[in-house]
Short mmCIF file of N, CA and C in Angstrom, two decimals:
data_model
loop_
_atom_site.label_atom_id
_atom_site.label_comp_id
_atom_site.label_asym_id
_atom_site.label_seq_id
_atom_site.Cartn_x
_atom_site.Cartn_y
_atom_site.Cartn_z
N PRO A 1 145.05 -60.91 -98.35
CA PRO A 1 144.25 -60.96 -99.57
C PRO A 1 144.99 -61.63 -100.73
N ALA A 2 144.23 -62.13 -101.68
CA ALA A 2 144.81 -62.72 -102.90
C ALA A 2 145.16 -61.59 -103.86
N ALA A 3 146.04 -61.88 -104.85
CA ALA A 3 146.50 -60.81 -105.74
C ALA A 3 146.91 -61.34 -107.10
N ALA A 4 146.80 -60.44 -108.11
CA ALA A 4 147.29 -60.70 -109.47
C ALA A 4 147.19 -59.39 -110.24
N ALA A 5 148.05 -59.20 -111.21
CA ALA A 5 147.97 -58.08 -112.16
C ALA A 5 147.92 -56.71 -111.52
N GLY A 6 148.52 -56.57 -110.35
CA GLY A 6 148.55 -55.27 -109.69
C GLY A 6 147.31 -54.95 -108.87
N ILE A 7 146.46 -55.98 -108.61
CA ILE A 7 145.31 -55.78 -107.74
C ILE A 7 145.30 -56.86 -106.66
N GLU A 8 144.52 -56.61 -105.62
CA GLU A 8 144.31 -57.62 -104.58
C GLU A 8 142.84 -57.60 -104.21
N TRP A 9 142.37 -58.72 -103.63
CA TRP A 9 140.97 -58.84 -103.26
C TRP A 9 140.86 -59.72 -102.02
N THR A 10 139.70 -59.63 -101.39
CA THR A 10 139.42 -60.42 -100.19
C THR A 10 138.50 -61.58 -100.58
N VAL A 11 138.92 -62.78 -100.22
CA VAL A 11 138.16 -63.99 -100.53
C VAL A 11 137.04 -64.15 -99.49
N PRO A 12 135.80 -64.43 -99.93
CA PRO A 12 134.72 -64.65 -98.97
C PRO A 12 135.06 -65.77 -97.99
N PRO A 13 134.71 -65.60 -96.72
CA PRO A 13 135.08 -66.58 -95.70
C PRO A 13 134.56 -67.99 -95.95
N ARG A 14 133.40 -68.15 -96.58
CA ARG A 14 132.84 -69.50 -96.84
C ARG A 14 133.56 -70.22 -97.97
N TRP A 15 134.31 -69.50 -98.80
CA TRP A 15 134.97 -70.10 -99.96
C TRP A 15 136.29 -70.72 -99.54
N THR A 16 136.59 -71.89 -100.09
CA THR A 16 137.81 -72.61 -99.74
C THR A 16 138.83 -72.47 -100.87
N PRO A 17 139.98 -71.82 -100.59
CA PRO A 17 140.99 -71.70 -101.64
C PRO A 17 141.56 -73.07 -102.02
N GLY A 18 141.73 -73.28 -103.30
CA GLY A 18 142.34 -74.50 -103.82
C GLY A 18 143.57 -74.14 -104.61
N ALA A 19 144.12 -75.11 -105.29
CA ALA A 19 145.33 -74.87 -106.06
C ALA A 19 145.02 -74.10 -107.34
N GLY A 20 145.95 -73.27 -107.74
CA GLY A 20 145.87 -72.63 -109.04
C GLY A 20 146.40 -73.60 -110.08
N SER A 21 146.66 -73.12 -111.27
CA SER A 21 147.24 -73.94 -112.32
C SER A 21 148.01 -73.01 -113.25
N SER A 22 148.48 -73.56 -114.37
CA SER A 22 149.24 -72.72 -115.29
C SER A 22 148.40 -71.56 -115.81
N MET A 23 147.08 -71.75 -115.94
CA MET A 23 146.22 -70.70 -116.45
C MET A 23 145.44 -69.97 -115.35
N ARG A 24 145.32 -70.58 -114.19
CA ARG A 24 144.52 -70.01 -113.10
C ARG A 24 145.40 -69.42 -112.02
N VAL A 25 145.04 -68.21 -111.61
CA VAL A 25 145.69 -67.58 -110.46
C VAL A 25 145.21 -68.27 -109.20
N ALA A 26 143.91 -68.60 -109.17
CA ALA A 26 143.31 -69.21 -107.98
C ALA A 26 142.05 -69.96 -108.37
N THR A 27 141.69 -70.92 -107.54
CA THR A 27 140.42 -71.63 -107.66
C THR A 27 139.82 -71.70 -106.27
N TYR A 28 138.57 -71.29 -106.16
CA TYR A 28 137.88 -71.32 -104.87
C TYR A 28 136.68 -72.27 -104.97
N ALA A 29 136.57 -73.19 -104.00
CA ALA A 29 135.38 -74.04 -103.90
C ALA A 29 134.31 -73.23 -103.18
N VAL A 30 133.12 -73.21 -103.76
CA VAL A 30 132.00 -72.45 -103.22
C VAL A 30 130.98 -73.46 -102.68
N PRO A 31 130.62 -73.38 -101.39
CA PRO A 31 129.70 -74.36 -100.81
C PRO A 31 128.39 -74.43 -101.56
N GLY A 32 127.86 -75.65 -101.69
CA GLY A 32 126.58 -75.83 -102.36
C GLY A 32 125.43 -75.31 -101.52
N ALA A 33 124.42 -74.80 -102.20
CA ALA A 33 123.19 -74.42 -101.50
C ALA A 33 122.54 -75.72 -101.01
N SER A 34 121.57 -75.60 -100.15
CA SER A 34 120.90 -76.77 -99.59
C SER A 34 120.45 -77.73 -100.69
N GLY A 35 120.98 -78.95 -100.67
CA GLY A 35 120.62 -79.97 -101.63
C GLY A 35 121.25 -79.83 -103.01
N ALA A 36 122.11 -78.84 -103.19
CA ALA A 36 122.74 -78.62 -104.51
C ALA A 36 124.24 -78.90 -104.44
N GLU A 37 124.81 -79.18 -105.60
CA GLU A 37 126.26 -79.38 -105.69
C GLU A 37 127.00 -78.07 -105.39
N LYS A 38 128.27 -78.21 -105.03
CA LYS A 38 129.09 -77.02 -104.80
C LYS A 38 129.38 -76.34 -106.15
N GLY A 39 129.85 -75.12 -106.05
CA GLY A 39 130.25 -74.36 -107.23
C GLY A 39 131.74 -74.10 -107.19
N GLU A 40 132.19 -73.32 -108.16
CA GLU A 40 133.62 -73.01 -108.25
C GLU A 40 133.79 -71.59 -108.77
N CYS A 41 134.73 -70.88 -108.19
CA CYS A 41 135.11 -69.58 -108.71
C CYS A 41 136.58 -69.68 -109.14
N ALA A 42 136.80 -69.56 -110.43
CA ALA A 42 138.16 -69.61 -110.99
C ALA A 42 138.59 -68.19 -111.31
N VAL A 43 139.85 -67.89 -111.02
CA VAL A 43 140.41 -66.57 -111.30
C VAL A 43 141.55 -66.75 -112.29
N PHE A 44 141.46 -66.01 -113.39
CA PHE A 44 142.45 -66.12 -114.46
C PHE A 44 143.15 -64.79 -114.70
N PHE A 45 144.45 -64.86 -114.93
CA PHE A 45 145.24 -63.73 -115.43
C PHE A 45 146.27 -64.33 -116.36
N PHE A 46 146.22 -63.95 -117.64
CA PHE A 46 147.06 -64.57 -118.65
C PHE A 46 148.33 -63.78 -118.94
N GLY A 47 148.45 -62.58 -118.37
CA GLY A 47 149.61 -61.73 -118.61
C GLY A 47 149.18 -60.43 -119.28
N THR A 48 150.03 -59.44 -119.21
CA THR A 48 149.73 -58.14 -119.80
C THR A 48 149.44 -58.29 -121.28
N GLY A 49 148.29 -57.76 -121.71
CA GLY A 49 147.91 -57.81 -123.12
C GLY A 49 147.46 -59.19 -123.60
N GLN A 50 147.30 -60.16 -122.68
CA GLN A 50 146.94 -61.52 -123.05
C GLN A 50 145.51 -61.83 -122.59
N GLY A 51 144.94 -62.87 -123.17
CA GLY A 51 143.64 -63.36 -122.70
C GLY A 51 142.45 -62.77 -123.43
N GLY A 52 142.66 -61.87 -124.37
CA GLY A 52 141.55 -61.31 -125.13
C GLY A 52 140.84 -60.18 -124.42
N GLY A 53 140.01 -59.51 -125.18
CA GLY A 53 139.28 -58.36 -124.65
C GLY A 53 138.03 -58.75 -123.89
N VAL A 54 137.40 -57.77 -123.31
CA VAL A 54 136.20 -57.99 -122.50
C VAL A 54 135.09 -58.61 -123.34
N ASP A 55 134.77 -58.03 -124.50
CA ASP A 55 133.67 -58.55 -125.33
C ASP A 55 133.92 -59.98 -125.76
N ASP A 56 135.15 -60.29 -126.17
CA ASP A 56 135.48 -61.65 -126.60
C ASP A 56 135.27 -62.65 -125.47
N ASN A 57 135.64 -62.28 -124.27
CA ASN A 57 135.51 -63.20 -123.14
C ASN A 57 134.07 -63.37 -122.69
N VAL A 58 133.28 -62.31 -122.72
CA VAL A 58 131.86 -62.45 -122.39
C VAL A 58 131.19 -63.37 -123.41
N ALA A 59 131.53 -63.21 -124.69
CA ALA A 59 130.98 -64.08 -125.74
C ALA A 59 131.44 -65.53 -125.54
N ARG A 60 132.70 -65.73 -125.14
CA ARG A 60 133.21 -67.08 -124.89
C ARG A 60 132.46 -67.74 -123.73
N TRP A 61 132.18 -66.97 -122.68
CA TRP A 61 131.43 -67.51 -121.55
C TRP A 61 130.03 -67.94 -122.00
N ALA A 62 129.37 -67.13 -122.83
CA ALA A 62 128.02 -67.48 -123.32
C ALA A 62 128.07 -68.78 -124.12
N LYS A 63 129.13 -68.97 -124.89
CA LYS A 63 129.25 -70.17 -125.72
C LYS A 63 129.50 -71.43 -124.89
N GLN A 64 129.77 -71.27 -123.61
CA GLN A 64 129.94 -72.42 -122.73
C GLN A 64 128.59 -72.97 -122.28
N PHE A 65 127.51 -72.34 -122.78
CA PHE A 65 126.15 -72.79 -122.49
C PHE A 65 125.47 -73.18 -123.80
N GLU A 66 124.64 -74.20 -123.72
CA GLU A 66 123.93 -74.67 -124.91
C GLU A 66 123.13 -73.53 -125.53
N GLY A 67 123.31 -73.32 -126.83
CA GLY A 67 122.60 -72.27 -127.53
C GLY A 67 123.20 -70.88 -127.38
N ALA A 68 124.28 -70.76 -126.65
CA ALA A 68 124.97 -69.47 -126.41
C ALA A 68 123.99 -68.34 -126.13
N PRO A 69 123.25 -68.43 -125.00
CA PRO A 69 122.28 -67.37 -124.69
C PRO A 69 122.96 -66.02 -124.50
N ALA A 70 122.22 -64.96 -124.82
CA ALA A 70 122.77 -63.60 -124.65
C ALA A 70 122.98 -63.33 -123.16
N PRO A 71 124.20 -62.99 -122.76
CA PRO A 71 124.45 -62.73 -121.34
C PRO A 71 123.91 -61.37 -120.91
N LYS A 72 123.52 -61.28 -119.63
CA LYS A 72 123.21 -59.99 -119.03
C LYS A 72 124.55 -59.35 -118.68
N ARG A 73 124.70 -58.08 -118.99
CA ARG A 73 125.97 -57.39 -118.72
C ARG A 73 125.74 -56.08 -118.01
N THR A 74 126.64 -55.78 -117.08
CA THR A 74 126.66 -54.47 -116.44
C THR A 74 128.12 -54.04 -116.31
N THR A 75 128.34 -52.76 -116.18
CA THR A 75 129.69 -52.26 -115.92
C THR A 75 129.66 -51.33 -114.73
N ALA A 76 130.77 -51.29 -114.03
CA ALA A 76 130.91 -50.43 -112.86
C ALA A 76 132.38 -50.03 -112.76
N THR A 77 132.65 -49.10 -111.87
CA THR A 77 134.02 -48.71 -111.58
C THR A 77 134.31 -49.06 -110.13
N VAL A 78 135.38 -49.82 -109.92
CA VAL A 78 135.79 -50.23 -108.57
C VAL A 78 137.24 -49.78 -108.39
N ALA A 79 137.49 -48.95 -107.39
CA ALA A 79 138.84 -48.46 -107.10
C ALA A 79 139.50 -47.87 -108.36
N GLY A 80 138.71 -47.18 -109.16
CA GLY A 80 139.23 -46.52 -110.35
C GLY A 80 139.41 -47.45 -111.55
N MET A 81 138.99 -48.71 -111.45
CA MET A 81 139.14 -49.67 -112.54
C MET A 81 137.76 -50.07 -113.06
N ARG A 82 137.67 -50.24 -114.37
CA ARG A 82 136.42 -50.68 -114.99
C ARG A 82 136.24 -52.18 -114.74
N VAL A 83 135.01 -52.56 -114.33
CA VAL A 83 134.66 -53.95 -114.09
C VAL A 83 133.40 -54.26 -114.90
N THR A 84 133.48 -55.30 -115.73
CA THR A 84 132.32 -55.77 -116.49
C THR A 84 131.84 -57.05 -115.85
N ARG A 85 130.55 -57.08 -115.53
CA ARG A 85 129.95 -58.27 -114.92
C ARG A 85 129.03 -58.90 -115.95
N ALA A 86 129.11 -60.21 -116.09
CA ALA A 86 128.28 -60.93 -117.05
C ALA A 86 127.60 -62.08 -116.33
N GLU A 87 126.39 -62.40 -116.80
CA GLU A 87 125.60 -63.48 -116.20
C GLU A 87 124.96 -64.29 -117.32
N VAL A 88 125.13 -65.61 -117.24
CA VAL A 88 124.53 -66.54 -118.21
C VAL A 88 123.98 -67.72 -117.43
N ALA A 89 122.84 -68.25 -117.89
CA ALA A 89 122.27 -69.43 -117.23
C ALA A 89 121.68 -70.37 -118.28
N GLY A 90 121.59 -71.64 -117.91
CA GLY A 90 121.03 -72.65 -118.81
C GLY A 90 121.76 -73.96 -118.66
N SER A 91 121.93 -74.65 -119.79
CA SER A 91 122.63 -75.94 -119.79
C SER A 91 124.12 -75.68 -120.06
N TYR A 92 124.91 -75.88 -119.02
CA TYR A 92 126.35 -75.63 -119.07
C TYR A 92 127.04 -76.80 -119.75
N LEU A 93 127.92 -76.51 -120.68
CA LEU A 93 128.61 -77.55 -121.43
C LEU A 93 129.88 -78.02 -120.73
N ALA A 94 130.16 -77.47 -119.55
CA ALA A 94 131.27 -77.90 -118.70
C ALA A 94 132.57 -78.08 -119.47
N PRO A 95 133.10 -76.99 -120.08
CA PRO A 95 134.33 -77.13 -120.85
C PRO A 95 135.53 -77.43 -119.94
N GLY A 96 136.44 -78.26 -120.45
CA GLY A 96 137.62 -78.59 -119.69
C GLY A 96 138.71 -79.14 -120.58
N GLY A 97 139.88 -79.27 -120.02
CA GLY A 97 141.01 -79.81 -120.78
C GLY A 97 141.65 -78.74 -121.66
N PRO A 98 142.75 -79.09 -122.33
CA PRO A 98 143.49 -78.10 -123.11
C PRO A 98 142.70 -77.51 -124.28
N MET A 99 141.75 -78.26 -124.81
CA MET A 99 140.97 -77.76 -125.95
C MET A 99 139.60 -77.22 -125.50
N MET A 100 139.38 -77.18 -124.19
CA MET A 100 138.14 -76.68 -123.61
C MET A 100 136.91 -77.33 -124.24
N GLN A 101 136.96 -78.67 -124.40
CA GLN A 101 135.83 -79.41 -124.94
C GLN A 101 134.86 -79.73 -123.80
N SER A 102 133.58 -79.93 -124.17
CA SER A 102 132.57 -80.24 -123.16
C SER A 102 132.91 -81.55 -122.44
N THR A 103 132.78 -81.52 -121.13
CA THR A 103 133.00 -82.73 -120.33
C THR A 103 131.65 -83.31 -119.89
N GLY A 104 130.58 -82.83 -120.51
CA GLY A 104 129.23 -83.31 -120.19
C GLY A 104 128.32 -82.16 -119.83
N LYS A 105 127.12 -82.18 -120.35
CA LYS A 105 126.16 -81.10 -120.14
C LYS A 105 125.60 -81.14 -118.72
N LYS A 106 125.49 -79.96 -118.11
CA LYS A 106 124.93 -79.83 -116.77
C LYS A 106 123.77 -78.84 -116.86
N THR A 107 122.55 -79.33 -116.68
CA THR A 107 121.39 -78.46 -116.79
C THR A 107 121.20 -77.66 -115.51
N GLY A 108 120.52 -76.53 -115.63
CA GLY A 108 120.22 -75.70 -114.46
C GLY A 108 121.46 -75.08 -113.84
N TYR A 109 122.36 -74.61 -114.69
CA TYR A 109 123.60 -73.99 -114.22
C TYR A 109 123.60 -72.50 -114.48
N ARG A 110 124.48 -71.82 -113.79
CA ARG A 110 124.61 -70.36 -113.94
C ARG A 110 126.07 -69.99 -113.85
N LEU A 111 126.44 -68.98 -114.61
CA LEU A 111 127.78 -68.42 -114.57
C LEU A 111 127.65 -66.94 -114.25
N LEU A 112 128.40 -66.50 -113.26
CA LEU A 112 128.56 -65.07 -112.97
C LEU A 112 130.02 -64.77 -113.18
N GLY A 113 130.31 -63.83 -114.04
CA GLY A 113 131.69 -63.48 -114.32
C GLY A 113 131.93 -62.01 -114.09
N ALA A 114 133.15 -61.69 -113.69
CA ALA A 114 133.57 -60.29 -113.56
C ALA A 114 134.94 -60.17 -114.20
N ILE A 115 135.07 -59.17 -115.07
CA ILE A 115 136.35 -58.90 -115.73
C ILE A 115 136.83 -57.54 -115.24
N VAL A 116 137.96 -57.57 -114.55
CA VAL A 116 138.55 -56.35 -113.99
C VAL A 116 139.67 -55.88 -114.90
N GLU A 117 139.56 -54.65 -115.37
CA GLU A 117 140.60 -54.07 -116.20
C GLU A 117 141.67 -53.50 -115.26
N ALA A 118 142.55 -54.40 -114.82
CA ALA A 118 143.56 -54.11 -113.80
C ALA A 118 144.78 -53.41 -114.42
N PRO A 119 145.64 -52.83 -113.58
CA PRO A 119 146.81 -52.10 -114.10
C PRO A 119 147.71 -52.92 -115.03
N GLN A 120 147.85 -54.23 -114.76
CA GLN A 120 148.76 -55.05 -115.56
C GLN A 120 148.03 -55.94 -116.56
N GLY A 121 146.71 -55.78 -116.70
CA GLY A 121 145.94 -56.57 -117.65
C GLY A 121 144.64 -57.05 -117.04
N ASN A 122 143.81 -57.66 -117.87
CA ASN A 122 142.50 -58.12 -117.41
C ASN A 122 142.62 -59.32 -116.47
N VAL A 123 141.83 -59.27 -115.40
CA VAL A 123 141.70 -60.38 -114.46
C VAL A 123 140.26 -60.85 -114.54
N PHE A 124 140.09 -62.17 -114.70
CA PHE A 124 138.79 -62.77 -114.93
C PHE A 124 138.37 -63.60 -113.71
N PHE A 125 137.20 -63.29 -113.16
CA PHE A 125 136.62 -64.05 -112.05
C PHE A 125 135.40 -64.76 -112.64
N LYS A 126 135.37 -66.10 -112.57
CA LYS A 126 134.30 -66.88 -113.20
C LYS A 126 133.72 -67.84 -112.17
N LEU A 127 132.52 -67.52 -111.69
CA LEU A 127 131.80 -68.35 -110.72
C LEU A 127 130.78 -69.19 -111.48
N THR A 128 130.88 -70.52 -111.36
CA THR A 128 129.93 -71.42 -112.02
C THR A 128 129.42 -72.45 -111.03
N GLY A 129 128.19 -72.90 -111.27
CA GLY A 129 127.59 -73.93 -110.44
C GLY A 129 126.10 -74.00 -110.67
N PRO A 130 125.43 -74.88 -109.91
CA PRO A 130 123.97 -74.97 -110.01
C PRO A 130 123.32 -73.62 -109.68
N LEU A 131 122.15 -73.38 -110.25
CA LEU A 131 121.44 -72.11 -110.04
C LEU A 131 121.36 -71.72 -108.57
N ALA A 132 120.96 -72.65 -107.71
CA ALA A 132 120.79 -72.33 -106.28
C ALA A 132 122.12 -71.98 -105.63
N THR A 133 123.17 -72.71 -105.97
CA THR A 133 124.49 -72.47 -105.38
C THR A 133 125.02 -71.10 -105.78
N VAL A 134 124.93 -70.79 -107.06
CA VAL A 134 125.43 -69.50 -107.54
C VAL A 134 124.57 -68.37 -107.00
N GLY A 135 123.26 -68.60 -106.92
CA GLY A 135 122.38 -67.58 -106.33
C GLY A 135 122.76 -67.28 -104.89
N ALA A 136 123.06 -68.34 -104.13
CA ALA A 136 123.45 -68.17 -102.72
C ALA A 136 124.81 -67.49 -102.57
N ALA A 137 125.66 -67.59 -103.61
CA ALA A 137 127.01 -67.02 -103.54
C ALA A 137 127.13 -65.68 -104.28
N GLU A 138 126.04 -65.23 -104.90
CA GLU A 138 126.11 -64.00 -105.70
C GLU A 138 126.56 -62.79 -104.88
N ALA A 139 126.01 -62.60 -103.69
CA ALA A 139 126.40 -61.47 -102.85
C ALA A 139 127.87 -61.57 -102.45
N GLU A 140 128.37 -62.82 -102.28
CA GLU A 140 129.78 -63.00 -101.93
C GLU A 140 130.69 -62.62 -103.10
N LEU A 141 130.30 -62.99 -104.32
CA LEU A 141 131.10 -62.56 -105.48
C LEU A 141 131.08 -61.04 -105.60
N ASP A 142 129.91 -60.44 -105.39
CA ASP A 142 129.82 -58.98 -105.45
C ASP A 142 130.70 -58.33 -104.38
N ALA A 143 130.76 -58.93 -103.19
CA ALA A 143 131.61 -58.40 -102.12
C ALA A 143 133.08 -58.55 -102.49
N LEU A 144 133.45 -59.69 -103.08
CA LEU A 144 134.83 -59.89 -103.53
C LEU A 144 135.20 -58.79 -104.53
N VAL A 145 134.34 -58.57 -105.52
CA VAL A 145 134.63 -57.55 -106.55
C VAL A 145 134.73 -56.17 -105.90
N ALA A 146 133.83 -55.86 -104.95
CA ALA A 146 133.84 -54.57 -104.26
C ALA A 146 135.12 -54.39 -103.43
N SER A 147 135.75 -55.50 -103.03
CA SER A 147 136.98 -55.43 -102.20
C SER A 147 138.24 -55.16 -103.01
N ILE A 148 138.14 -55.21 -104.33
CA ILE A 148 139.34 -55.08 -105.18
C ILE A 148 139.97 -53.70 -105.00
N ARG A 149 141.28 -53.73 -104.84
CA ARG A 149 142.08 -52.52 -104.69
C ARG A 149 143.36 -52.67 -105.49
N LYS A 150 143.91 -51.54 -105.92
CA LYS A 150 145.23 -51.58 -106.58
C LYS A 150 146.26 -51.90 -105.51
N LYS A 151 147.21 -52.74 -105.88
CA LYS A 151 148.21 -53.20 -104.93
C LYS A 151 149.36 -52.21 -104.88
#
């Protein structure tokens, strides 16, 4: 299993692990639904006490969509840890680069995010892609979150 911040999780079999980066623990390519582009699930851990709180990050995710639509939010407890799940859909501004500026608007996109309040700090799982692709991968993200355990 993959790991960060004192937790580990199981990656869905259809997802292809890619390289991490200075800010990403992992990046997974998510197969596209029939006729749709592939999606991506990025996993972030910035360090203990780093990366901002849950509310700030859910708001930041909403602002990555045109008009900053109000995200749907739910909370659950997984392996004794609080997990906040957020969902936003619409025209994705595709932020990238060091200043997270838009790299071009993508209509018909969806973001499913999960923020795990892990022992060593928040871990952020951010699945983005076309509506159909993210819809087809939603159960896999839920299974990944359900697999989380303290390391």
